[in-house]
Short mmCIF file of C-alpha atoms in Angstrom, two decimals:
data_model
loop_
_atom_site.label_atom_id
_atom_site.label_comp_id
_atom_site.label_asym_id
_atom_site.label_seq_id
_atom_site.Cartn_x
_atom_site.Cartn_y
_atom_site.Cartn_z
CA MET A 1 54.90 90.28 71.32
CA THR A 2 56.99 91.18 68.26
CA GLN A 3 54.96 91.46 65.06
CA ASP A 4 55.88 88.94 62.39
CA THR A 5 56.88 90.91 59.29
CA SER A 6 57.34 87.92 56.95
CA PHE A 7 54.97 87.03 54.13
CA TRP A 8 53.68 83.90 55.86
CA GLY A 9 53.43 85.64 59.23
CA ARG A 10 51.33 88.48 57.82
CA LEU A 11 48.80 86.19 56.21
CA GLY A 12 45.60 85.58 58.09
CA LYS A 13 44.67 82.05 59.14
CA PRO A 14 42.19 81.64 56.25
CA GLU A 15 44.88 82.64 53.72
CA GLN A 16 47.46 80.34 55.32
CA THR A 17 45.02 77.42 55.21
CA ALA A 18 44.16 78.12 51.58
CA LEU A 19 47.83 78.38 50.57
CA LEU A 20 48.69 75.08 52.25
CA GLU A 21 46.36 73.32 49.83
CA TYR A 22 48.71 74.24 46.96
CA THR A 23 51.99 73.26 48.62
CA THR A 24 54.29 70.36 49.43
CA ARG A 25 56.89 70.33 52.20
CA ASP A 26 60.58 69.65 51.86
CA VAL A 27 63.61 69.72 54.18
CA LEU A 28 67.06 70.61 52.83
CA PRO A 29 70.51 70.33 54.49
CA PRO A 30 73.04 73.13 55.14
CA GLY A 31 74.85 74.22 51.98
CA ASP A 32 72.15 72.91 49.65
CA ARG A 33 71.21 75.13 46.70
CA LEU A 34 67.44 75.56 46.94
CA ILE A 35 67.33 77.71 43.81
CA ARG A 36 69.93 77.82 41.03
CA GLN A 37 70.80 81.10 39.36
CA ARG A 38 69.99 81.19 35.63
CA GLY A 39 67.77 78.14 36.10
CA ARG A 40 64.30 78.06 34.60
CA SER A 41 62.41 76.24 37.33
CA ARG A 42 59.20 77.97 38.35
CA SER A 43 58.73 76.87 41.94
CA VAL A 44 57.96 79.36 44.71
CA MET A 45 59.01 78.57 48.29
CA ILE A 46 58.03 79.76 51.73
CA ILE A 47 60.58 79.10 54.44
CA LEU A 48 59.03 77.55 57.55
CA ARG A 49 62.26 76.94 59.45
CA GLY A 50 65.93 77.81 59.06
CA TRP A 51 67.93 80.45 57.17
CA ALA A 52 69.05 80.81 53.57
CA ALA A 53 71.18 83.32 51.67
CA VAL A 54 70.24 84.92 48.36
CA VAL A 55 73.45 84.98 46.33
CA SER A 56 74.29 86.48 42.96
CA GLU A 57 76.79 83.94 41.68
CA PRO A 58 79.67 84.88 39.36
CA ASP A 59 79.48 84.27 35.64
CA PRO A 60 81.68 81.30 34.68
CA ARG A 61 85.20 82.30 33.66
CA PRO A 62 87.51 80.30 31.37
CA GLY A 63 89.65 77.97 33.44
CA ASP A 64 87.85 78.86 36.68
CA PRO A 65 84.15 78.04 36.30
CA THR A 66 83.42 78.05 40.04
CA GLY A 67 85.62 80.86 41.32
CA PRO A 68 84.10 84.09 42.64
CA GLY A 69 83.91 86.82 40.02
CA ALA A 70 83.33 90.55 40.03
CA ASN A 71 79.56 90.24 40.02
CA GLY A 72 79.19 87.55 42.66
CA ARG A 73 77.75 88.87 45.92
CA LEU A 74 75.46 88.24 48.85
CA LEU A 75 72.12 89.97 48.26
CA ALA A 76 70.00 89.11 51.28
CA PHE A 77 69.14 86.66 54.02
CA ARG A 78 65.80 84.88 54.08
CA GLY A 79 64.34 83.14 57.13
CA GLU A 80 61.18 81.87 58.76
CA GLY A 81 58.06 82.95 56.89
CA ASP A 82 59.87 84.58 53.97
CA ILE A 83 58.81 83.93 50.38
CA VAL A 84 61.56 83.14 47.84
CA GLY A 85 61.73 82.28 44.16
CA ASP A 86 58.63 84.29 43.38
CA MET A 87 59.98 86.88 40.94
CA ALA A 88 61.19 84.49 38.22
CA GLY A 89 57.71 83.05 37.81
CA LEU A 90 55.93 86.37 37.89
CA LEU A 91 58.31 87.91 35.33
CA ASN A 92 58.70 84.71 33.26
CA LYS A 93 62.50 85.00 33.36
CA PRO A 94 65.40 82.75 34.43
CA ARG A 95 66.41 82.85 38.09
CA SER A 96 68.33 86.05 38.86
CA ALA A 97 70.09 84.61 41.94
CA SER A 98 70.76 81.40 43.81
CA LEU A 99 69.46 80.47 47.25
CA ARG A 100 71.80 78.62 49.64
CA ALA A 101 70.67 76.92 52.84
CA LEU A 102 72.74 78.15 55.79
CA ASP A 103 71.36 75.52 58.13
CA GLU A 104 68.65 72.87 57.81
CA VAL A 105 65.77 74.54 56.00
CA GLU A 106 62.15 73.42 55.83
CA VAL A 107 60.06 74.92 53.05
CA LEU A 108 56.61 74.91 51.54
CA GLU A 109 56.86 74.67 47.75
CA LEU A 110 54.38 75.37 44.97
CA GLU A 111 54.45 76.19 41.27
CA ASP A 112 54.35 79.82 40.13
CA THR A 113 51.01 79.25 38.38
CA GLN A 114 49.56 78.02 41.66
CA PHE A 115 50.94 81.05 43.48
CA LYS A 116 49.38 83.38 40.92
CA ASP A 117 46.08 81.55 41.28
CA PHE A 118 46.26 81.89 45.07
CA LEU A 119 46.93 85.64 44.88
CA TRP A 120 44.12 86.13 42.36
CA ASN A 121 41.63 84.44 44.64
CA HIS A 122 42.82 86.02 47.91
CA LYS A 123 43.05 89.78 47.62
CA GLU A 124 44.30 90.28 51.19
CA ALA A 125 47.24 88.02 50.38
CA TRP A 126 47.90 90.05 47.25
CA TRP A 127 48.17 93.28 49.25
CA THR A 128 50.47 91.56 51.72
CA TYR A 129 52.68 90.43 48.87
CA THR A 130 52.89 93.95 47.38
CA GLU A 131 54.07 95.21 50.78
CA ILE A 132 56.85 92.62 50.73
CA LEU A 133 57.94 93.73 47.26
CA ALA A 134 58.10 97.37 48.37
CA GLU A 135 60.20 96.49 51.41
CA ARG A 136 62.71 94.68 49.22
CA VAL A 137 63.56 98.02 47.61
CA ASP A 138 64.68 99.37 50.98
CA GLU A 139 66.64 96.17 51.55
CA GLN A 140 68.55 96.72 48.32
CA THR A 141 69.62 100.16 49.55
CA ALA A 142 71.04 98.63 52.72
CA ASN A 143 72.85 96.00 50.65
CA ILE A 144 74.53 98.70 48.55
CA HIS A 145 75.89 100.19 51.79
CA PHE A 146 77.35 96.80 52.75
CA GLN A 147 78.97 96.32 49.33
CA LYS A 148 80.84 99.62 49.73
CA HIS A 149 82.68 98.30 52.76
CA LYS A 150 86.24 97.08 52.36
CA THR A 151 86.78 93.33 52.44
CA SER A 152 88.39 93.69 55.87
CA MET A 153 85.06 95.10 57.12
CA GLN A 154 82.69 92.93 55.05
CA ILE A 155 83.99 89.68 56.48
CA PRO A 156 83.56 90.57 60.17
CA GLU A 157 80.11 92.00 59.42
CA ILE A 158 78.94 88.95 57.50
CA LEU A 159 80.34 86.59 60.15
CA VAL A 160 78.38 88.43 62.84
CA SER A 161 75.21 88.25 60.72
CA LEU A 162 75.70 84.53 60.19
CA VAL A 163 76.30 83.90 63.88
CA ASP A 164 73.18 85.83 64.81
CA LYS A 165 71.13 83.66 62.45
CA VAL A 166 72.63 80.17 62.43
CA GLY A 167 75.48 80.15 64.96
CA ARG A 168 75.89 77.02 67.10
CA SER A 169 77.71 77.32 70.43
CA ASN A 170 80.06 74.74 71.89
CA ARG A 171 82.79 74.84 74.53
CA ASP A 172 85.32 76.25 72.06
CA GLY A 173 83.23 79.07 70.59
CA ILE A 174 80.55 79.46 67.92
CA TRP A 175 80.54 77.48 64.68
CA LEU A 176 78.50 77.80 61.50
CA PRO A 177 76.62 74.99 59.71
CA TYR A 178 77.40 76.86 56.47
CA PRO A 179 79.70 78.23 55.17
CA ARG A 180 82.22 75.71 56.49
CA THR A 181 85.37 76.88 54.70
CA GLN A 182 87.03 80.07 53.53
CA THR A 183 86.26 79.09 49.93
CA GLU A 184 82.54 78.77 50.74
CA LEU A 185 82.61 82.09 52.59
CA GLY A 186 84.21 83.76 49.58
CA SER A 187 81.61 82.29 47.25
CA LEU A 188 78.84 83.48 49.55
CA ILE A 189 79.90 87.12 49.56
CA GLY A 190 81.51 87.24 46.11
CA ILE A 191 85.20 87.67 46.88
CA SER A 192 88.21 85.49 46.18
CA ARG A 193 89.47 82.87 48.60
CA GLU A 194 92.78 84.75 48.71
CA SER A 195 91.04 87.89 49.98
CA VAL A 196 89.14 85.86 52.56
CA SER A 197 92.34 84.11 53.65
CA SER A 198 94.21 87.38 54.12
CA THR A 199 91.49 88.88 56.31
CA TRP A 200 90.87 85.60 58.13
CA SER A 201 94.57 85.38 59.02
CA ARG A 202 94.46 88.83 60.62
CA LEU A 203 91.31 87.96 62.54
CA ARG A 204 92.87 84.69 63.67
CA ASP A 205 96.06 86.43 64.83
CA ASP A 206 93.90 88.82 66.86
CA GLY A 207 92.25 85.85 68.57
CA LEU A 208 88.81 86.46 67.05
CA VAL A 209 88.42 83.35 64.87
CA ALA A 210 89.94 79.91 64.33
CA THR A 211 89.60 76.87 62.05
CA ARG A 212 89.02 73.56 63.78
CA ASN A 213 87.71 70.19 62.66
CA GLY A 214 87.05 71.49 59.14
CA ARG A 215 84.85 74.35 60.33
CA MET A 216 85.20 78.06 60.93
CA LEU A 217 84.98 78.94 64.62
CA ILE A 218 84.13 82.34 66.08
CA LEU A 219 86.06 82.91 69.32
CA ASP A 220 85.22 86.56 70.09
CA LEU A 221 81.87 87.69 68.69
CA GLU A 222 81.92 91.11 70.36
CA GLY A 223 85.40 91.71 69.00
CA LEU A 224 84.09 91.14 65.48
CA ARG A 225 81.18 93.51 66.09
CA LYS A 226 83.56 96.29 67.14
CA ILE A 227 85.61 96.04 63.94
CA TYR A 228 82.86 97.09 61.53
CA SER A 229 80.79 99.18 63.95
CA THR A 230 83.72 101.56 64.49
CA ASP A 231 84.06 101.94 60.71
CA GLU A 232 80.52 103.32 60.26
#
């Protein structure tokens, strides 16, 4: 049996039971913003089901308040058992990133003061949480490696990651609950729609992807894997 390395999965049953007393449950649809960058909400969430993306969104630019900017980028994926939204409350700062649901996501939610109270009263949970914080440092190193890739390599790599996490198969191929469009894909990884469109066109001409019924469709997953794996 594979060991669960998430925050929730590492907690013992007594700690899980105690934490549940602080929380409420919520279910959010694909594409929903669970956490808004620069917001001052103080809720902490634990994902019970589904996948979400941690995204550094671009600063608004005159005349293009929603377009991807130089500092917009995908930071991490978060899935079952992961804790999110915790740092803003602990540091008493605005949200440093947004969290986007990639498929239907079910979460446990509690206020940061409740989370601090839980950690204070459950030392084993505190040590588990410090392990999670340390592992995020290693994750940032891996993310820097991804950001160094050219756009033509980033897009195949991110599409493969999305398929592995939230891909849905049908008779035509594999589709994604989110992102649904090239614009949403660009916003997710922090590049312009034009750059996405250029790379997407090449992938489409090679028979790897398609756009059908308002969704992006993956036709050849192994072909996408080969593109970025041969670049490493």
